[in-house]
C-alpha cells in the first residue's frame, strides 16, 4: 500500500530503530512507547489486521514476538511483558497495517492496560456458545 507508513518502514523506505529483521518481518521501537523498550512486530507485506493476514504469517509473527521479547527481557531488563494486537478503530488500532505490540512491564510502571470487568452471565455464555457452534 503506497500510503501506508508501516509498509514504508517495514521495507526500509523510511528509516526506523530496528531491533530485529528477517525475510518477512521488521521489529522496530515504537515512536511513542507505552514503556521503555516498547517494540512493534511488523510484517513486510501489507495486511490490515488479524482477520486478513494469512494464518502462516500470523503464526510466524508470534514466533518473532517470542524471539524478540525473550531477548529484550534479558537486556532491558523488565519484570514481565504484554503482547497485544489491536484490530479496528474502536479497539485502539491507529495504523491499519497488522502489527504486534511488545510492551515491557515493570513493577509500578503505570502502563494503563487494565479494563473494567463485566460478569459472564449464564444467558450470555449460552448465547455465545450457540453462535459459534459448528463454525470451526
Ligand atoms: P496501534 O494503535 O495501531 O495498535 O499501534 C500503532 C503504534 O505505532 C503506536 O503505538 C504508535 O506510537 C506507533 N507508531 C505510529 N507511527 C509510527 C512511526 O512512524 N514510527 C514508529 N516507530 N512508530 C509509530
Ligand atoms: Zn502497510
Coordinates of N, CA, C and O and ligand atoms in Angstrom, one line a residue:
X1 N 0.9 -1.2 0.0 CA 0.0 0.0 0.0 C 0.9 1.2 0.0 O 1.7 1.4 0.9
X2 N 0.7 2.1 -1.0 CA 1.7 3.2 -1.2 C 1.6 4.3 -0.1 O 2.5 5.0 0.2
X3 N 0.4 4.4 0.5 CA 0.2 5.4 1.5 C 0.3 4.9 3.0 O -0.1 5.6 3.9
X4 N 0.8 3.7 3.1 CA 0.9 3.1 4.5 C 2.3 3.3 5.1 O 3.3 2.8 4.5
X5 N 2.3 3.9 6.2 CA 3.6 4.2 6.9 C 4.3 3.0 7.3 O 5.6 2.9 7.2
X6 N 3.6 1.9 7.8 CA 4.3 0.7 8.2 C 4.8 -0.1 7.0 O 5.8 -0.8 7.1
X7 N 4.2 0.0 5.8 CA 4.8 -0.6 4.6 C 6.1 0.0 4.3 O 7.1 -0.7 4.0
X8 N 6.2 1.4 4.4 CA 7.4 2.1 4.1 C 8.5 1.7 5.1 O 9.7 1.6 4.8
X9 N 8.1 1.7 6.4 CA 9.1 1.4 7.4 C 9.5 -0.1 7.3 O 10.7 -0.4 7.4
X10 N 8.6 -1.0 7.0 CA 8.9 -2.4 7.0 C 9.9 -2.8 5.9 O 10.8 -3.6 6.1
X11 N 9.8 -2.1 4.8 CA 10.7 -2.4 3.7 C 12.0 -1.5 3.7 O 12.9 -1.6 2.9
X12 N 12.1 -0.6 4.7 CA 13.3 0.2 4.8 C 13.2 1.5 4.1 O 14.3 2.2 4.0
X13 N 12.1 1.8 3.5 CA 12.0 3.1 2.7 C 12.0 4.3 3.6 O 12.6 5.3 3.3
X14 N 11.5 4.1 4.8 CA 11.6 5.1 5.9 C 12.4 4.5 7.0 O 12.2 3.3 7.4
X15 N 13.5 5.2 7.4 CA 14.4 4.6 8.5 C 13.6 4.4 9.8 O 12.7 5.2 10.1
X16 N 14.0 3.4 10.5 CA 13.4 3.1 11.8 C 14.4 2.5 12.8 O 15.5 2.0 12.3
X17 N 14.2 2.6 14.1 CA 15.1 1.9 15.0 C 14.7 0.4 15.0 O 13.8 0.0 15.7
X18 N 15.5 -0.3 14.2 CA 15.2 -1.7 14.0 C 16.0 -2.6 15.0 O 17.2 -2.5 15.1
X19 N 15.2 -3.4 15.8 CA 15.9 -4.3 16.7 C 16.0 -5.7 16.1 O 16.9 -6.5 16.6
X20 N 15.2 -6.0 15.1 CA 15.3 -7.4 14.5 C 14.7 -7.3 13.1 O 13.8 -6.5 12.9
X21 N 15.3 -8.0 12.2 CA 14.8 -8.1 10.8 C 15.0 -9.5 10.2 O 16.1 -10.1 10.5
X22 N 14.0 -10.0 9.5 CA 14.2 -11.2 8.7 C 13.5 -11.0 7.4 O 13.1 -9.9 7.1
X23 N 13.4 -12.1 6.7 CA 12.8 -12.0 5.3 C 11.3 -11.5 5.4 O 10.9 -10.7 4.5
X24 N 10.6 -11.8 6.4 CA 9.2 -11.5 6.4 C 8.8 -10.3 7.4 O 7.7 -9.7 7.3
X25 N 9.7 -10.0 8.3 CA 9.3 -9.0 9.4 C 10.4 -8.0 9.7 O 11.6 -8.3 9.5
X26 N 10.0 -6.9 10.2 CA 10.9 -5.9 10.8 C 10.3 -5.6 12.2 O 9.1 -5.4 12.4
X27 N 11.1 -5.6 13.2 CA 10.7 -5.3 14.6 C 11.4 -4.0 14.9 O 12.6 -3.9 14.9
X28 N 10.5 -2.9 15.2 CA 11.1 -1.6 15.5 C 10.7 -1.1 16.9 O 9.7 -1.6 17.4
X29 N 11.4 -0.1 17.3 CA 11.0 0.6 18.6 C 9.8 1.5 18.2 O 9.9 2.3 17.2
X30 N 8.8 1.5 19.1 CA 7.6 2.4 18.9 C 8.1 3.8 19.1 O 8.8 4.1 20.1
X31 N 7.6 4.7 18.3 CA 8.0 6.1 18.3 C 7.4 6.8 19.6 O 8.0 7.8 20.1
X32 N 6.3 6.3 20.1 CA 5.6 6.9 21.3 C 5.3 5.7 22.2 O 4.2 5.3 22.4
X33 N 6.4 5.2 22.8 CA 6.3 3.9 23.6 C 5.4 4.1 24.8 O 5.4 5.1 25.5
X34 N 4.7 2.9 25.1 CA 3.9 2.9 26.4 C 4.9 2.7 27.6 O 4.6 3.0 28.7
X35 N 6.1 2.1 27.3 CA 7.1 1.9 28.3 C 8.4 1.8 27.6 O 8.5 1.6 26.4
X36 N 9.5 1.8 28.4 CA 10.9 1.7 27.9 C 11.1 0.4 27.2 O 10.9 -0.7 27.8
X37 N 11.4 0.4 25.9 CA 11.6 -0.8 25.2 C 10.4 -1.3 24.4 O 10.5 -2.3 23.7
X38 N 9.3 -0.6 24.4 CA 8.1 -0.9 23.6 C 8.5 -1.1 22.1 O 9.0 -0.2 21.5
X39 N 8.2 -2.3 21.6 CA 8.6 -2.6 20.2 C 7.3 -3.1 19.4 O 6.3 -3.5 20.0
X40 N 7.5 -3.1 18.1 CA 6.4 -3.5 17.2 C 6.9 -4.5 16.2 O 7.9 -4.2 15.5
X41 N 6.2 -5.6 16.1 CA 6.5 -6.6 15.1 C 5.6 -6.3 13.8 O 4.4 -6.3 13.9
X42 N 6.3 -6.0 12.7 CA 5.6 -5.5 11.5 C 5.9 -6.4 10.3 O 7.1 -6.6 10.0
X43 N 4.9 -7.1 9.7 CA 5.2 -7.9 8.5 C 5.6 -6.9 7.4 O 5.1 -5.8 7.3
X44 N 6.4 -7.4 6.5 CA 6.8 -6.6 5.3 C 5.7 -6.5 4.3 O 5.7 -5.5 3.5
X45 N 4.8 -7.5 4.3 CA 3.7 -7.4 3.4 C 2.5 -6.7 4.1 O 2.3 -6.9 5.3
X46 N 1.7 -6.0 3.4 CA 0.6 -5.3 4.0 C -0.6 -6.1 4.2 O -1.2 -6.7 3.2
X47 N -1.1 -6.3 5.4 CA -2.4 -6.8 5.8 C -2.9 -5.9 6.8 O -2.2 -5.5 7.7
X48 N -4.2 -5.6 6.7 CA -4.8 -4.7 7.6 C -4.9 -5.1 9.1 O -4.6 -4.4 10.0
X49 N -5.2 -6.4 9.3 CA -5.5 -6.8 10.6 C -5.4 -8.4 10.7 O -5.0 -9.1 9.8
X50 N -5.7 -8.9 11.9 CA -5.6 -10.3 12.2 C -6.5 -11.1 11.3 O -6.2 -12.3 11.0
X51 N -7.6 -10.5 11.0 CA -8.6 -11.3 10.2 C -8.2 -11.5 8.7 O -8.6 -12.4 8.1
X52 N -7.3 -10.6 8.2 CA -6.9 -10.7 6.8 C -5.5 -11.2 6.6 O -5.2 -11.6 5.5
X53 N -4.7 -11.2 7.6 CA -3.3 -11.8 7.5 C -3.4 -13.3 7.3 O -4.2 -14.0 8.0
X54 N -2.6 -13.9 6.4 CA -2.7 -15.4 6.2 C -2.2 -16.1 7.5 O -1.4 -15.6 8.3
X55 N -2.8 -17.2 7.8 CA -2.6 -17.9 9.1 C -1.1 -18.2 9.3 O -0.5 -18.1 10.4
X56 N -0.4 -18.6 8.2 CA 1.0 -18.9 8.3 C 1.9 -17.7 8.8 O 2.7 -17.8 9.6
X57 N 1.5 -16.6 8.2 CA 2.3 -15.4 8.5 C 1.9 -14.9 10.0 O 2.8 -14.4 10.7
X58 N 0.7 -15.1 10.3 CA 0.3 -14.7 11.7 C 1.0 -15.6 12.7 O 1.5 -15.1 13.8
X59 N 1.2 -16.9 12.4 CA 1.9 -17.8 13.2 C 3.4 -17.4 13.3 O 4.0 -17.3 14.4
X60 N 4.0 -17.0 12.2 CA 5.4 -16.6 12.2 C 5.5 -15.3 13.0 O 6.5 -15.1 13.6
X61 N 4.5 -14.4 12.9 CA 4.6 -13.2 13.7 C 4.7 -13.4 15.2 O 5.5 -12.8 15.9
X62 N 4.0 -14.4 15.7 CA 4.0 -14.7 17.1 C 5.4 -15.4 17.5 O 5.9 -15.2 18.6
X63 N 5.9 -16.1 16.5 CA 7.3 -16.7 16.8 C 8.3 -15.6 16.9 O 9.2 -15.6 17.8
X64 N 8.2 -14.6 16.0 CA 9.1 -13.5 16.1 C 8.9 -12.7 17.4 O 9.8 -12.3 18.0
X65 N 7.6 -12.5 17.8 CA 7.3 -11.8 19.0 C 8.0 -12.5 20.2 O 8.6 -11.9 21.1
X66 N 7.9 -13.8 20.2 CA 8.5 -14.6 21.3 C 10.0 -14.5 21.3 O 10.6 -14.2 22.3
X67 N 10.6 -14.6 20.1 CA 12.1 -14.5 20.0 C 12.6 -13.1 20.5 O 13.5 -13.0 21.3
X68 N 11.9 -12.0 20.0 CA 12.4 -10.7 20.3 C 12.1 -10.3 21.8 O 13.0 -9.8 22.5
X69 N 10.9 -10.7 22.2 CA 10.6 -10.3 23.6 C 11.5 -11.1 24.6 O 11.9 -10.5 25.6
X70 N 11.9 -12.3 24.3 CA 12.8 -13.0 25.1 C 14.1 -12.4 25.2 O 14.7 -12.2 26.3
X71 N 14.7 -11.9 24.1 CA 16.0 -11.2 24.1 C 15.8 -9.9 24.8 O 16.6 -9.5 25.7
X72 N 14.8 -9.1 24.5 CA 14.6 -7.8 25.1 C 14.4 -7.9 26.6 O 14.9 -7.1 27.4
X73 N 13.7 -8.9 27.1 CA 13.5 -9.1 28.5 C 14.8 -9.3 29.3 O 15.0 -8.8 30.4
X74 N 15.8 -9.9 28.6 CA 17.1 -10.1 29.2 C 17.9 -8.8 29.2 O 18.6 -8.5 30.2
X75 N 17.9 -8.1 28.1 CA 18.8 -7.0 28.0 C 18.3 -5.7 28.6 O 19.1 -4.7 28.9
X76 N 17.0 -5.5 28.7 CA 16.5 -4.2 29.1 C 16.7 -3.7 30.5 O 17.2 -2.6 30.7
X77 N 16.4 -4.4 31.5 CA 15.6 -5.6 31.7 C 14.2 -5.2 32.0 O 13.9 -4.0 32.1
X78 N 13.3 -6.2 32.3 CA 11.9 -5.9 32.7 C 11.4 -7.1 33.5 O 12.0 -8.2 33.5
X79 N 10.3 -6.9 34.2 CA 9.7 -8.0 35.0 C 8.7 -8.8 34.3 O 8.4 -10.0 34.7
X80 N 8.1 -8.3 33.3 CA 7.0 -9.0 32.5 C 6.8 -8.4 31.2 O 7.5 -7.5 30.8
X81 N 5.8 -8.9 30.5 CA 5.6 -8.4 29.1 C 4.1 -8.5 28.8 O 3.4 -9.4 29.2
X82 N 3.6 -7.5 28.1 CA 2.3 -7.6 27.5 C 2.5 -7.7 26.0 O 3.2 -6.9 25.4
X83 N 1.9 -8.7 25.4 CA 2.0 -8.9 23.9 C 0.5 -8.6 23.5 O -0.4 -9.4 23.8
X84 N 0.4 -7.6 22.7 CA -1.0 -7.3 22.3 C -1.1 -6.8 20.9 O -0.1 -6.3 20.3
X85 N -2.3 -6.8 20.4 CA -2.5 -6.6 18.9 C -3.9 -6.0 18.7 O -4.9 -6.6 19.1
X86 N -4.0 -4.8 18.2 CA -5.3 -4.1 18.1 C -5.9 -4.3 16.7 O -5.1 -4.2 15.7
X87 N -7.2 -4.5 16.7 CA -7.9 -4.7 15.4 C -9.1 -3.7 15.4 O -10.0 -4.0 16.1
X88 N -9.0 -2.7 14.5 CA -10.2 -1.8 14.4 C -10.0 -0.6 15.2 O -9.4 -0.6 16.3
X89 N -10.6 0.5 14.7 CA -10.6 1.8 15.4 C -11.0 1.8 16.8 O -10.4 2.3 17.7
X90 N -12.2 1.1 17.0 CA -12.8 1.0 18.4 C -11.9 0.3 19.3 O -12.0 0.4 20.5
X91 N -11.0 -0.6 18.8 CA -10.1 -1.4 19.6 C -8.7 -0.7 19.8 O -7.8 -1.3 20.4
X92 N -8.6 0.5 19.3 CA -7.4 1.3 19.5 C -6.4 1.2 18.4 O -5.3 1.7 18.5
X93 N -6.8 0.5 17.3 CA -5.9 0.5 16.1 C -5.8 1.8 15.5 O -6.8 2.4 15.1
X94 N -4.6 2.3 15.3 CA -4.4 3.6 14.6 C -3.6 3.5 13.3 O -3.7 4.3 12.5
X95 N -2.8 2.4 13.2 CA -2.1 2.2 12.0 C -2.7 0.9 11.4 O -2.6 -0.2 12.1
X96 N -3.3 1.0 10.2 CA -4.1 -0.2 9.7 C -3.2 -1.1 8.8 O -3.6 -1.4 7.7
X97 N -2.1 -1.5 9.4 CA -1.2 -2.5 8.9 C -0.9 -3.4 10.1 O -0.3 -2.9 11.1
X98 N -1.2 -4.6 10.0 CA -1.1 -5.6 11.1 C 0.2 -5.4 11.8 O 1.3 -5.3 11.2
X99 N 0.2 -5.4 13.2 CA 1.4 -5.3 14.0 C 1.1 -5.9 15.4 O 0.0 -5.8 15.8
X100 N 2.1 -6.4 16.0 CA 2.0 -6.9 17.4 C 2.9 -6.0 18.3 O 4.0 -5.7 18.0
X101 N 2.2 -5.5 19.3 CA 3.0 -4.7 20.3 C 3.7 -5.6 21.3 O 3.1 -6.6 21.8
X102 N 4.9 -5.3 21.6 CA 5.7 -6.0 22.6 C 6.0 -4.9 23.7 O 6.8 -4.0 23.5
X103 N 5.3 -5.0 24.8 CA 5.3 -3.9 25.8 C 6.0 -4.5 27.1 O 5.3 -5.2 27.9
X104 N 7.2 -4.1 27.4 CA 7.9 -4.5 28.6 C 7.2 -3.9 29.8 O 6.7 -2.7 29.8
X105 N 7.0 -4.7 30.9 CA 6.3 -4.2 32.1 C 7.3 -4.3 33.3 O 8.1 -5.2 33.4
X106 N 7.1 -3.3 34.2 CA 7.9 -3.3 35.4 C 7.0 -3.0 36.5 O 6.0 -2.3 36.3
X107 N 7.4 -3.4 37.7 CA 6.5 -3.1 38.9 C 6.2 -1.6 38.9 O 7.1 -0.8 38.7
X108 N 5.0 -1.2 39.2 CA 4.5 0.2 39.3 C 4.9 1.1 38.1 O 5.3 2.2 38.3
X109 N 4.8 0.5 36.9 CA 5.3 1.3 35.8 C 4.1 2.2 35.2 O 4.4 3.0 34.3
X110 N 2.9 2.0 35.8 CA 1.9 3.0 35.4 C 1.4 2.8 34.0 O 0.8 3.7 33.4
X111 N 1.7 1.7 33.3 CA 1.2 1.5 32.0 C -0.3 1.1 32.1 O -0.6 0.1 32.8
X112 N -1.2 1.8 31.4 CA -2.6 1.6 31.7 C -3.2 0.6 30.7 O -3.9 1.0 29.7
X113 N -3.1 -0.7 30.9 CA -3.8 -1.6 30.1 C -5.0 -2.3 30.7 O -5.5 -3.3 30.2
X114 N -5.4 -1.8 31.9 CA -6.4 -2.5 32.6 C -7.8 -2.1 32.0 O -7.9 -1.1 31.4
X115 N -8.8 -3.0 32.2 CA -10.1 -2.7 31.8 C -11.1 -3.1 32.9 O -10.8 -3.8 33.8
X116 N -12.4 -2.5 32.8 CA -13.4 -2.9 33.7 C -14.0 -4.2 33.3 O -14.4 -4.4 32.2
X117 N -14.1 -5.1 34.3 CA -14.7 -6.5 34.0 C -16.2 -6.5 34.2 O -16.7 -5.8 35.0
X118 N -16.8 -7.2 33.3 CA -18.3 -7.4 33.4 C -18.5 -8.9 33.8 O -17.5 -9.7 33.6
X119 N -19.6 -9.3 34.3 CA -19.9 -10.7 34.7 C -20.3 -11.5 33.4 O -21.1 -11.0 32.6
X120 N -19.8 -12.7 33.3 CA -20.3 -13.6 32.2 C -21.6 -14.2 32.8 O -21.5 -15.1 33.6
X121 N -22.7 -13.8 32.3 CA -24.0 -14.4 32.8 C -24.2 -15.7 32.1 O -23.7 -15.9 31.0
X122 N -25.1 -16.5 32.7 CA -25.4 -17.8 32.0 C -26.0 -17.6 30.6 O -25.7 -18.3 29.7
X123 N -26.9 -16.5 30.5 CA -27.5 -16.2 29.3 C -26.5 -15.8 28.2 O -26.6 -16.3 27.0
X124 N -25.6 -15.0 28.6 CA -24.5 -14.5 27.7 C -23.7 -15.7 27.3 O -23.4 -15.9 26.1
X125 N -23.3 -16.5 28.2 CA -22.4 -17.7 27.9 C -23.2 -18.6 26.9 O -22.6 -19.0 25.9
X126 N -24.4 -18.9 27.2 CA -25.2 -19.8 26.3 C -25.4 -19.2 24.9 O -25.3 -19.9 23.9
X127 N -25.7 -17.9 24.9 CA -25.9 -17.3 23.6 C -24.6 -17.3 22.7 O -24.6 -17.6 21.5
X128 N -23.4 -17.0 23.3 CA -22.2 -17.0 22.6 C -21.8 -18.4 22.1 O -21.4 -18.6 20.9
X129 N -21.9 -19.4 23.0 CA -21.6 -20.8 22.6 C -22.5 -21.3 21.5 O -22.0 -22.0 20.6
X130 N -23.8 -20.8 21.5 CA -24.7 -21.2 20.4 C -24.3 -20.6 19.1 O -24.3 -21.2 18.1
X131 N -23.8 -19.3 19.2 CA -23.4 -18.6 18.0 C -22.2 -19.2 17.3 O -22.1 -19.2 16.1
X132 N -21.3 -19.8 18.1 CA -20.1 -20.3 17.5 C -20.2 -21.8 17.1 O -19.3 -22.3 16.4
X133 N -21.3 -22.4 17.6 CA -21.5 -23.8 17.3 C -21.4 -24.2 15.8 O -22.1 -23.5 15.0
X134 N -20.5 -25.1 15.5 CA -20.4 -25.5 14.1 C -19.6 -24.6 13.2 O -19.6 -24.8 12.0
X135 N -19.0 -23.5 13.7 CA -18.4 -22.5 12.9 C -16.9 -22.9 12.6 O -16.3 -22.3 11.7
X136 N -16.3 -23.8 13.3 CA -14.9 -24.1 13.1 C -14.7 -25.5 12.4 O -15.5 -26.4 12.6
Ligands
LIG1 P1 -1.9 0.8 17.1 O1 -2.6 1.9 17.9 O2 -2.3 0.8 15.6 O3 -2.2 -0.6 17.7 O4 -0.4 1.0 17.2 C1 0.3 1.9 16.4 C2 1.6 2.2 17.1 O5 2.5 2.6 16.1 C3 1.5 3.2 18.2 O6 2.0 2.7 19.4 C4 2.4 4.4 17.7 O7 3.1 5.0 18.7 C5 3.3 3.7 16.7 N1 3.7 4.5 15.5 C6 2.9 5.2 14.7 N2 3.6 5.8 13.7 C7 4.9 5.4 13.9 C8 6.1 5.6 13.2 O8 6.1 6.4 12.2 N3 7.2 5.1 13.7 C9 7.2 4.3 14.8 N4 8.4 3.7 15.2 N5 6.1 4.0 15.5 C10 4.9 4.6 15.1
LIG2 ZN1 1.1 -1.3 5.1

